[in-house]
CSV table of C-alpha atoms in Angstrom, one decimal:
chain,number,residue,atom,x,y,z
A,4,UNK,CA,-149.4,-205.0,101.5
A,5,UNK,CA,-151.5,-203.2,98.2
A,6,UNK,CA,-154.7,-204.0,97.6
A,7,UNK,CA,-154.1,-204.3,94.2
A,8,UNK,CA,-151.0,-204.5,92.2
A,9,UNK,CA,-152.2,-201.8,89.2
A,10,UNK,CA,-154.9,-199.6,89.8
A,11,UNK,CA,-156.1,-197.7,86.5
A,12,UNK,CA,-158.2,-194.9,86.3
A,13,UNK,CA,-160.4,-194.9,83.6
A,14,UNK,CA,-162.1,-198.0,82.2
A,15,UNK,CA,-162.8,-197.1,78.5
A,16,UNK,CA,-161.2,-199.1,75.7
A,17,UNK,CA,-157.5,-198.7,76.8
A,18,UNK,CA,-157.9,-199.2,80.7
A,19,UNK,CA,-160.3,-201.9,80.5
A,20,UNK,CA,-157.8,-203.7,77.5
A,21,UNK,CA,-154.4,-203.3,80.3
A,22,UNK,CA,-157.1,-204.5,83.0
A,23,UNK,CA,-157.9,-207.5,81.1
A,24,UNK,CA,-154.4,-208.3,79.9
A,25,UNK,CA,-153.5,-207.7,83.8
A,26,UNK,CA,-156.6,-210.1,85.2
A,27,UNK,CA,-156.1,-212.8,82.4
A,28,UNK,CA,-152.6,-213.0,83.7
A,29,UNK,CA,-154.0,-213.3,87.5
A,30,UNK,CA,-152.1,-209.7,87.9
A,31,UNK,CA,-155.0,-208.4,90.6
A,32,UNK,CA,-155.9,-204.7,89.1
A,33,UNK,CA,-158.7,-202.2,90.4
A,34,UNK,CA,-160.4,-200.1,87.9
A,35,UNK,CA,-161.9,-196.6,88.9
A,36,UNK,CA,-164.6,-194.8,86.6
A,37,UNK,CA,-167.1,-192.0,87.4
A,38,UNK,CA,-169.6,-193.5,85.3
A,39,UNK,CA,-171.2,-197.2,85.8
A,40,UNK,CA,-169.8,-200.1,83.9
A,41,UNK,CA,-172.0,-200.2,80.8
A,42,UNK,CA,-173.8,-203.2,79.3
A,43,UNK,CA,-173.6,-205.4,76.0
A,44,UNK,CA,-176.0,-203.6,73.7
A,45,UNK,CA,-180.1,-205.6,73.2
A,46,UNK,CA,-180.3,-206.9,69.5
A,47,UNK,CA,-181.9,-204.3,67.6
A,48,UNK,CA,-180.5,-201.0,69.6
A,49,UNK,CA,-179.4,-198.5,67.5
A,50,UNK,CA,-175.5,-198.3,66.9
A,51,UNK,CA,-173.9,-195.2,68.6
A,52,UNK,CA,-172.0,-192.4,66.5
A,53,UNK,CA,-169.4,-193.1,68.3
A,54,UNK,CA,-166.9,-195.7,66.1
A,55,UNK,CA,-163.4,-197.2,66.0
A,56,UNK,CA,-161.3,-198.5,63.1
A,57,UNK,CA,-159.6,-201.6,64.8
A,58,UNK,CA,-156.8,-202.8,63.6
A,59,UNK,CA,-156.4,-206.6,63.0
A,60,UNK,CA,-153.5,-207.1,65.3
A,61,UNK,CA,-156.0,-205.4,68.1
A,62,UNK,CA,-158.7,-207.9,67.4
A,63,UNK,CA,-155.8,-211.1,67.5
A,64,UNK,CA,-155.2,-209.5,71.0
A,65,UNK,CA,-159.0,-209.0,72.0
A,66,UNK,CA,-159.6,-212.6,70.8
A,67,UNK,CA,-156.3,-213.7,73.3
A,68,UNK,CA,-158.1,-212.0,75.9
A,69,UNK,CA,-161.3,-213.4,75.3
A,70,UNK,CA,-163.3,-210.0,74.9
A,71,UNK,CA,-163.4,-209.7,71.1
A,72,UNK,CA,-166.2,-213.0,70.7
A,73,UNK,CA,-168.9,-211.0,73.1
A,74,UNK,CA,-168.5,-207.7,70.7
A,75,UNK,CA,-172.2,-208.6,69.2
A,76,UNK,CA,-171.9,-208.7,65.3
A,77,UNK,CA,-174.0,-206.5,64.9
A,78,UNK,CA,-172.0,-203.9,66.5
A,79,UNK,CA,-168.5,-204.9,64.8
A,80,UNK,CA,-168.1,-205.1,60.3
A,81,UNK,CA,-164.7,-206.5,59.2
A,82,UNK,CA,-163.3,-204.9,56.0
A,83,UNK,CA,-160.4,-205.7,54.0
A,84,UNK,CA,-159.7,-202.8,51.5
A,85,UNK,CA,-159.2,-199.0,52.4
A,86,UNK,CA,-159.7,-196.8,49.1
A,87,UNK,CA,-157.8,-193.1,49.4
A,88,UNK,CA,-158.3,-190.1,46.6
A,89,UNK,CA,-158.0,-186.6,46.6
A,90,UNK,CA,-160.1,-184.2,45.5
A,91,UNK,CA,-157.3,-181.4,44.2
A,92,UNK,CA,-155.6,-183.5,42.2
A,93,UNK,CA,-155.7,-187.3,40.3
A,94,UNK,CA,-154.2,-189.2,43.2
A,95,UNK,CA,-155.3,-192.0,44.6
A,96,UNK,CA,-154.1,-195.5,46.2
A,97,UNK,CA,-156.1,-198.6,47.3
A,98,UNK,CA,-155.1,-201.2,49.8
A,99,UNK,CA,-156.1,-205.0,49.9
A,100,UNK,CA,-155.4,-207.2,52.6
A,101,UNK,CA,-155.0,-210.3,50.3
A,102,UNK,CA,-151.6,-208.2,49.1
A,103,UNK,CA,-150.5,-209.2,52.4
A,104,UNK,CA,-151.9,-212.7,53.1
A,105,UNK,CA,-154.7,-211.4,55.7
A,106,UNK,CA,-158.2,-211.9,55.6
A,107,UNK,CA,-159.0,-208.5,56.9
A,108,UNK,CA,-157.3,-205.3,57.8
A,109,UNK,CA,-159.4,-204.3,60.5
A,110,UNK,CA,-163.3,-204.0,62.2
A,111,UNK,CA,-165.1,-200.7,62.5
A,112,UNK,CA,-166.5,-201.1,65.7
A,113,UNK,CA,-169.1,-199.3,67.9
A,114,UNK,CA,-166.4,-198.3,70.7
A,115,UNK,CA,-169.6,-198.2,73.3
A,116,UNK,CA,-169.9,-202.0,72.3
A,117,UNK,CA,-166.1,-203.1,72.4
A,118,UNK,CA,-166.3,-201.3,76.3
A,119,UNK,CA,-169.3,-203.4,77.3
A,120,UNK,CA,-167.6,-206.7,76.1
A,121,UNK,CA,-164.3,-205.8,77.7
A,122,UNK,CA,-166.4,-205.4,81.1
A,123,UNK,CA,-168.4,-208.6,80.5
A,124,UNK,CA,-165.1,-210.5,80.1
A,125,UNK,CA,-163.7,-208.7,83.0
A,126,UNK,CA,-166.5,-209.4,84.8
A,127,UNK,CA,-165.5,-213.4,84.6
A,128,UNK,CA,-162.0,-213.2,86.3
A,129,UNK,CA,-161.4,-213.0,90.2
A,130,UNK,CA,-158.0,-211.2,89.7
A,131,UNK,CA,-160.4,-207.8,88.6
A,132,UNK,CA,-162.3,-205.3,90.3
A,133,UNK,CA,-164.4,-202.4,88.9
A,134,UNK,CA,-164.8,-199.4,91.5
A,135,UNK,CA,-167.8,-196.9,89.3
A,136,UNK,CA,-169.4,-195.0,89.7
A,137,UNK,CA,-166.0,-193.8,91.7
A,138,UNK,CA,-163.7,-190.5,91.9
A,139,UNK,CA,-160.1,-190.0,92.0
A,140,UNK,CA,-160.0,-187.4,95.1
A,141,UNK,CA,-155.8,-187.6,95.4
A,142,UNK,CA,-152.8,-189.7,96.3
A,143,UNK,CA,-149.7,-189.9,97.7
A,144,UNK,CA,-146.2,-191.8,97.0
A,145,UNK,CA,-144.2,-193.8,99.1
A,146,UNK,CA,-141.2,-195.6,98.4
A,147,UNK,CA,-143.2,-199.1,98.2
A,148,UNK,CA,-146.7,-198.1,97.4
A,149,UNK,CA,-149.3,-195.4,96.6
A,150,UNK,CA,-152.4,-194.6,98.9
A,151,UNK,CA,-155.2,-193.4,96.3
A,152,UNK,CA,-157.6,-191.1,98.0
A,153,UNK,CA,-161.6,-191.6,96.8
A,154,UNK,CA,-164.2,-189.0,96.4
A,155,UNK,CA,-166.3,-190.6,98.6
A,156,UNK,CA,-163.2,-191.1,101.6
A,157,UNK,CA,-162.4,-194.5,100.6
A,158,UNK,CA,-158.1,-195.5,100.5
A,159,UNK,CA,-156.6,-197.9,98.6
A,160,UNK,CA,-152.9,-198.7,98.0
A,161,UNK,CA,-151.5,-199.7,94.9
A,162,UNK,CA,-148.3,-200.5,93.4
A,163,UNK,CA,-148.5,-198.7,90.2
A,164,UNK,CA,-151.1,-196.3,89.3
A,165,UNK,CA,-152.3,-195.6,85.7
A,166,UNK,CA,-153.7,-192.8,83.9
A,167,UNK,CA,-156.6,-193.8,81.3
A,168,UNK,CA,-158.8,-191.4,81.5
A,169,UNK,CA,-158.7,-189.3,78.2
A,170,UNK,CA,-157.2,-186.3,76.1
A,171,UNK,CA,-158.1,-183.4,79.4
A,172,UNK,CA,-156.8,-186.8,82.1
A,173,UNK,CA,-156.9,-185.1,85.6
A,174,UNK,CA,-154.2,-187.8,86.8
A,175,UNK,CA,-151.8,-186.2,84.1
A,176,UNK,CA,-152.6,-182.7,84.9
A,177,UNK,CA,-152.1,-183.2,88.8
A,178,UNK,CA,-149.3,-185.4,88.6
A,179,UNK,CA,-147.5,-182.1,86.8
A,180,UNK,CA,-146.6,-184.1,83.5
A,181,UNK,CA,-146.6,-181.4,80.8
A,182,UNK,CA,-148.7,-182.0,77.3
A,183,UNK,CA,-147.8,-180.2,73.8
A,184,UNK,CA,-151.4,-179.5,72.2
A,185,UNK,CA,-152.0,-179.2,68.7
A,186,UNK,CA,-155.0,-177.8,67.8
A,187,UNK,CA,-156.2,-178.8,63.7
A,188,UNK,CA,-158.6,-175.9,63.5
A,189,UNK,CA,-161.4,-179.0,62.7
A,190,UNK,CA,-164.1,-180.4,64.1
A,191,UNK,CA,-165.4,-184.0,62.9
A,192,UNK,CA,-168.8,-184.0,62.1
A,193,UNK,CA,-169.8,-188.1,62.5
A,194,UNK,CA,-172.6,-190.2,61.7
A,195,UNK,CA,-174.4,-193.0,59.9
A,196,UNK,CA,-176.0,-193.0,56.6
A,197,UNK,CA,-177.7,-195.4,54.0
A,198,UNK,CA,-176.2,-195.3,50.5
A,199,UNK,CA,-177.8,-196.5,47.5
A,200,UNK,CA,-175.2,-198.9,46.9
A,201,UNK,CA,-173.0,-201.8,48.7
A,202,UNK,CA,-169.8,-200.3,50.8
A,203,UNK,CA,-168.4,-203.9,49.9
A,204,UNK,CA,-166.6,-203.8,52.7
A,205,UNK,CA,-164.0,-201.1,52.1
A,206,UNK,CA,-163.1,-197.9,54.2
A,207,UNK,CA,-163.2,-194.9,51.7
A,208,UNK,CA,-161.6,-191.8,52.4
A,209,UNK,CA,-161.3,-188.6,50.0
A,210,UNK,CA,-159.0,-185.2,50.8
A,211,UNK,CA,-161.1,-182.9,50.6
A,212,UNK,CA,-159.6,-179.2,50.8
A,213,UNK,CA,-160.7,-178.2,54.4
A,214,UNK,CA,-160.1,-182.0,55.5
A,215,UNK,CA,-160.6,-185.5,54.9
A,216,UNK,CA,-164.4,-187.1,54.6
A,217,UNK,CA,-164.3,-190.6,55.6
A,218,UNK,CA,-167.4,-193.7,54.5
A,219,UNK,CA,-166.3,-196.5,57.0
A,220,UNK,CA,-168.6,-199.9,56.9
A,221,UNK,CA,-170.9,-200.4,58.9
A,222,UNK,CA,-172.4,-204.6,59.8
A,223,UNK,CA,-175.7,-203.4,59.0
A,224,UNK,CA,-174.9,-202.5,55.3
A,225,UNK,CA,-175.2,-198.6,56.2
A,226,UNK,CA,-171.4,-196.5,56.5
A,227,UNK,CA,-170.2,-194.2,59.7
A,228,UNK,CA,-169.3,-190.5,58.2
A,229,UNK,CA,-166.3,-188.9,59.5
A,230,UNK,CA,-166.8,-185.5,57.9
A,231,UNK,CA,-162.9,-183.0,59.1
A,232,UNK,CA,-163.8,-179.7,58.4
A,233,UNK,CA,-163.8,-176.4,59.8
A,234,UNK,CA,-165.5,-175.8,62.7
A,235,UNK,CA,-168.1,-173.0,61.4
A,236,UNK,CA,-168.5,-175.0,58.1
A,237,UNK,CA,-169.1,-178.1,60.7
A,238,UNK,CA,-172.0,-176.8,62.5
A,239,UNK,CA,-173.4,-175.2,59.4
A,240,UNK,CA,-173.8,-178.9,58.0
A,241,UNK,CA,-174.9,-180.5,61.5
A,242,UNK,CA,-177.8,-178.1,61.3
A,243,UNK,CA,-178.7,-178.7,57.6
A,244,UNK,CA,-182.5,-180.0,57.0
A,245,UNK,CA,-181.6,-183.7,56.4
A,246,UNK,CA,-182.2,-184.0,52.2
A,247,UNK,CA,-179.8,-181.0,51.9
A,248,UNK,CA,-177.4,-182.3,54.3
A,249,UNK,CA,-177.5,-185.9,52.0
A,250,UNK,CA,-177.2,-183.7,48.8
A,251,UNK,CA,-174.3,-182.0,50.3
A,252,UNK,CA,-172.7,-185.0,51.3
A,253,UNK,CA,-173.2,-187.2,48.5
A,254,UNK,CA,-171.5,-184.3,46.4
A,255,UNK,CA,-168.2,-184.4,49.0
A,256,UNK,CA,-168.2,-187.9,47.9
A,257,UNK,CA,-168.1,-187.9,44.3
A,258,UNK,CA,-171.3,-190.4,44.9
A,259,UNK,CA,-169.0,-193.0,44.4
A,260,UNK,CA,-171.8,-195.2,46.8
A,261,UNK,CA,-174.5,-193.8,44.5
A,262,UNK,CA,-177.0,-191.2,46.4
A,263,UNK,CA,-177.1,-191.1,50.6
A,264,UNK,CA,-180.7,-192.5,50.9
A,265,UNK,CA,-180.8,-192.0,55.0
A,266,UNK,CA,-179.4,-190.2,57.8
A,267,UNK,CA,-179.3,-190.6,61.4
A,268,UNK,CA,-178.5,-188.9,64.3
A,269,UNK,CA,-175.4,-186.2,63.9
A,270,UNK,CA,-172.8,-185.2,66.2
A,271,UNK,CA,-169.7,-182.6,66.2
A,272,UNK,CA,-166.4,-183.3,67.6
A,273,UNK,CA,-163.6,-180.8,68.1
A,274,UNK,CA,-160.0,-182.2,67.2
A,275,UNK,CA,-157.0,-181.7,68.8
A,276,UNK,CA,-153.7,-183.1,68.8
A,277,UNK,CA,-151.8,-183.7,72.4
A,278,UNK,CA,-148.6,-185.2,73.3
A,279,UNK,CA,-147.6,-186.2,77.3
A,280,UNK,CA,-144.0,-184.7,78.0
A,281,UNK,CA,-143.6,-188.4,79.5
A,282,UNK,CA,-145.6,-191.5,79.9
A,283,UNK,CA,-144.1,-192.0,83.1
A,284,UNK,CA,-143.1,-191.2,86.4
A,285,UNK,CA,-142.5,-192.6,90.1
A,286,UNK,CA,-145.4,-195.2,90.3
A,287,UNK,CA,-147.5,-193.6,87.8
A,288,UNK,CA,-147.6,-194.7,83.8
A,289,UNK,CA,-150.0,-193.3,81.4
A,290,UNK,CA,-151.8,-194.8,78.4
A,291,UNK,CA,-154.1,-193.6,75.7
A,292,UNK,CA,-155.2,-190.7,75.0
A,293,UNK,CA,-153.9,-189.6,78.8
A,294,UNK,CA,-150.4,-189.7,76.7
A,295,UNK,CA,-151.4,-188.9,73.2
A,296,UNK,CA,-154.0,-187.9,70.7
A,297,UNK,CA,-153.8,-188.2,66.9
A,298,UNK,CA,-155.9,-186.8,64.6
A,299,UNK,CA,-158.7,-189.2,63.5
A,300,UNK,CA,-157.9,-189.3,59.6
A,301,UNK,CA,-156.1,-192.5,59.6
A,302,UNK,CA,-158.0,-194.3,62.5
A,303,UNK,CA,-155.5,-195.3,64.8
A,304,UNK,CA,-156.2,-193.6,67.9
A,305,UNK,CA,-157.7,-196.3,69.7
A,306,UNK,CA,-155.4,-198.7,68.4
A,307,UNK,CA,-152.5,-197.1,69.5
A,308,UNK,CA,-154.0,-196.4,72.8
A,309,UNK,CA,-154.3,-200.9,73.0
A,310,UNK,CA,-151.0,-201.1,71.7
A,311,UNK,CA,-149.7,-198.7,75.2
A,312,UNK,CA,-151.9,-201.2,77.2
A,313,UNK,CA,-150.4,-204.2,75.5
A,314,UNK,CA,-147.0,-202.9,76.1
A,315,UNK,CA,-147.6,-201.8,79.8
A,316,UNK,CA,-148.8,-205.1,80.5
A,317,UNK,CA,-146.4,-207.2,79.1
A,318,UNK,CA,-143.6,-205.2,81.5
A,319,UNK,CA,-146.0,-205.4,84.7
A,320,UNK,CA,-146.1,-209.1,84.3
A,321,UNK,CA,-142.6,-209.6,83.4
A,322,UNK,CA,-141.7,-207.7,86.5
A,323,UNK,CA,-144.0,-209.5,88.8
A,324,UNK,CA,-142.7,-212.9,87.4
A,325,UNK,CA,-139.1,-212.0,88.2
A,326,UNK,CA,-139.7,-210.4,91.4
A,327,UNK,CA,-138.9,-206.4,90.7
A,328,UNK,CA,-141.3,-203.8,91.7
A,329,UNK,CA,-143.3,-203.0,88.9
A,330,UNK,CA,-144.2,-199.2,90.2
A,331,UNK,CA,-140.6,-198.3,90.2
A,332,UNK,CA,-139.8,-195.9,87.4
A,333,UNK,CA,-136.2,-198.1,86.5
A,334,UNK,CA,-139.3,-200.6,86.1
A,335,UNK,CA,-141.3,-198.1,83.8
A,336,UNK,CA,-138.9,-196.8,81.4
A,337,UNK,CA,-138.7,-199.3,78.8
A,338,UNK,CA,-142.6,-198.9,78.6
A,339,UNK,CA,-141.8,-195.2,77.4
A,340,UNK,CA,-139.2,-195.6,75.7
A,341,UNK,CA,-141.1,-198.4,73.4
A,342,UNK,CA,-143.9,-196.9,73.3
A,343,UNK,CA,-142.6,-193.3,72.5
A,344,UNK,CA,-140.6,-194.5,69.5
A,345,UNK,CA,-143.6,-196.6,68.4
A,346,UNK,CA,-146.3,-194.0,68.6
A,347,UNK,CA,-144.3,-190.6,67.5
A,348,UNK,CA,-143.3,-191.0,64.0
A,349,UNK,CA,-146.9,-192.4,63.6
A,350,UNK,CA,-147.9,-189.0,64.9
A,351,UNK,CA,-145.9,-187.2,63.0
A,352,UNK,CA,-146.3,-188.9,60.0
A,353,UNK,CA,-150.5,-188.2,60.8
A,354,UNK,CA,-149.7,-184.6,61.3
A,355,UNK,CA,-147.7,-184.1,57.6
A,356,UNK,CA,-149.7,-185.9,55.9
A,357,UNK,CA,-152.8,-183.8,57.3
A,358,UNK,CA,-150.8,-180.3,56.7
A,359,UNK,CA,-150.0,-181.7,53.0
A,360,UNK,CA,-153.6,-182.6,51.9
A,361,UNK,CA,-155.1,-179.2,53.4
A,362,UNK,CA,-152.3,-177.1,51.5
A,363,UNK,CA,-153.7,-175.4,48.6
A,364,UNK,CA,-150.8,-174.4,47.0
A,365,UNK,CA,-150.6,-175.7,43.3
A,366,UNK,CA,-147.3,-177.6,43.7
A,367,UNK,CA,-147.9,-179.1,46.7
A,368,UNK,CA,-151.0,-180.3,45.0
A,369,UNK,CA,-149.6,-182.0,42.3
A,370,UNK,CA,-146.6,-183.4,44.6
A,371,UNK,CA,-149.4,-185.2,46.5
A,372,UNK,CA,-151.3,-186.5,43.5
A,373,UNK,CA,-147.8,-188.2,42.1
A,374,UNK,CA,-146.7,-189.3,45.7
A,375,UNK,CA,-149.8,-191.3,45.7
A,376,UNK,CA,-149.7,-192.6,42.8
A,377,UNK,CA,-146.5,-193.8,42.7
A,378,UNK,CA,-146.7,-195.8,45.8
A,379,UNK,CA,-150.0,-197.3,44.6
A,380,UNK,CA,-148.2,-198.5,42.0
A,381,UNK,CA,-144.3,-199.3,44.2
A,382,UNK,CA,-145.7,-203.2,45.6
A,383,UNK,CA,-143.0,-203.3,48.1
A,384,UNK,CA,-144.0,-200.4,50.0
A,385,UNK,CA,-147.5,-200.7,49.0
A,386,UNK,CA,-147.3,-204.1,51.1
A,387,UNK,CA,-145.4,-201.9,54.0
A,388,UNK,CA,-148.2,-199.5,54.0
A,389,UNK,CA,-150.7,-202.4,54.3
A,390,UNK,CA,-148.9,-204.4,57.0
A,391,UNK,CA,-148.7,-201.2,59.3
A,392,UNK,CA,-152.3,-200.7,58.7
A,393,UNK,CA,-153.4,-204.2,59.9
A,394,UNK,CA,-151.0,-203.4,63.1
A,395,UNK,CA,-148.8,-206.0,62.4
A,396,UNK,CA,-145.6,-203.7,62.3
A,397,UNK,CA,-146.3,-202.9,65.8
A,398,UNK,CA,-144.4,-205.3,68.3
A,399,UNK,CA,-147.0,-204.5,71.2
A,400,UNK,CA,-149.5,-206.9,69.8
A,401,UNK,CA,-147.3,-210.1,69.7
């Protein structure tokens, strides 16, 4: 007998969505975390750095689950057009989610907030169980179960044991499942700033030559920066006195939200690239960025990462239902398989599109300028475009 039918290790945004999807479903699941579960953020406190761009069909999922209504508004702004232009050249494309019939295309969300309201609903069903702060110390696999070995000498048994727990996961690394790393040469410098006027509720993005620089908006009126540069040139701007840094910034922008009237706090953030070798393997399964990590210029890190929790949960359930193991990897293979063919042409696509708007070469310039243009202008794949941007082309989120 298993304590618990999934145990996941890691309870940020993609453990605590699969626990939640599990638990709502009565599925029992144990989460492990080194750090404590965190609380819904006091009205007032200051938003975080840290954001996520998530996707519509990821809210209609966190709304099924009952997590999305305790995300305080404060802490989550809905937008429904994405503007896109390039620096090198006279290409540009705007999306509209009223091409599509959609309200919105997505919320840019504090990601510390979505955690706290995944917990809080979590926190409400019997079938879930939050071990933190709690360590991972080692397991071992048996034909009908794996013991799990805590830091602190507790054992637990499980059925299936998931890896959640991010881009360096420990659980990957032990369990011997290879990862191909892409480094960007970037670091993303993020933060929030004040701009003289109205975002109007559209993510802007502009290609700059060493990267993309990205105004996302923010509830309180104000827009999160995510600034892709080099590393050295990153630093160099986190240090900037904060009227040079604005100057600087409103300059990368074309000021096309009039001057940057405030800035807070600034952070740096290397970016890599990784792909797991598998998501899968005897009673293990692996989500998130455990399995892959994408390069933040087109926001769908997290998303993808609650897509793999979607999808993994769905199969757990309809395992349990008809009575097959749901640890066995004949069990786990359609996860993969779905999931791989889902998330690697998105990668890819992420990957040439980042290559083509750092390239410098004069051809490759223009290319990019007409490629944009023309499909700003080509409705049917404009509406494509848009779809897969709300999430909707991805089955995970039915």
């Amino acid at each position: 007998m298993s304590d618990c039918e999934v145990l996941i290790v890691g309870a940020g945004i993609t453990g605590a969505t699969l626990a939640l999807a599990l638990a709502d479903a009565g599925v029992a699941v144990t989460m492990l975390d080194r750090e404590a579960a965190p609380s819904l953020p006091a009205p007032g406190q200051p938003l975080d750095v840290r954001v996520s761009a998530i996707h519509a069909a990821a809210v209609d999922l966190l709304e099924r689950l009952g997590a999305w209504p305790l995300v305080p508004a404060a802490c989550r702004a809905p937008f429904g057009h994405i503007q896109v232009w390039d620096a090198a050249s006279v290409g540009s494309i705007r999306f509209d989610s009223a091409e599509i019939g959609q309200p919105w295309l997505g919320s840019i969300t504090e990601n510390r907030a979505l955690v706290a309201a995944l917990h809080a609903r979590l926190a409400e069903l019997p079938a879930a169980r939050l071990l933190a702060p709690a360590v991972l110390d080692d397991w071992e696999v048996r034909a009908d179960r794996v013991i799990v070995r805590l830091g602190d000498g507790r054992e637990l048994t499980t059925r299936l044991l998931v890896g959640a727990d991010g881009a360096a996961s420990p659980l990957r690394l032990r369990a011997g499942i290879g990862a191909a790393a892409d480094d960007f040469g970037q670091c993303a410098l993020v933060g929030h700033v004040a701009t003289e006027r109205p975002h109007a509720d559209t993510a802007r993005q502009r290609f700059l030559p060493t990267g993309p620089l990205a105004f996302l908006p923010l509830a309180d009126g104000r827009c999160s920066i995510v600034w892709s540069t080099t590393p050295p040139e990153a630093q160099r701007l986190a240090a900037l006195p904060a009227g040079e840094f604005m100057l600087e910034l409103g300059q990368a922008f074309e000021h096309r939200l009039g001057q940057i009237t405030a800035i807070g706090e600034r952070a740096v953030i290397p970016l890599r690239g990784l792909e797991a070798a598998r998501y899968v393997g005897p009673r293990l399964a692996l989500i998130g960025d455990a399995a892959h990590v994408v390069h933040p210029m087109a926001g769908l890190g997290a998303n993808l990462g609650i897509g793999d929790a979607a999808a993994l949960a769905r199969l757990v359930i309809a395992a349990l239902h008809s009575g097959r193991d749901p640890g066995l990897i004949q069990t786990l293979r359609p996860y993969e398989r779905a999931r791989r063919s889902q998330n690697l042409p998105v990668v890819q696509a992420i990957v040439g599109l980042h290559r083509l708007f750092t390239a410098g070469a004069a051809p490759l310039r223009a290319l990019r300028g007409a490629g944009l243009l023309a499909v700003d202008r080509a409705a049917p794949i404009k509406r494509l475009l848009t779809t897969a941007a709300c999430g909707l082309a991805d089955g995970a989120f039915g």
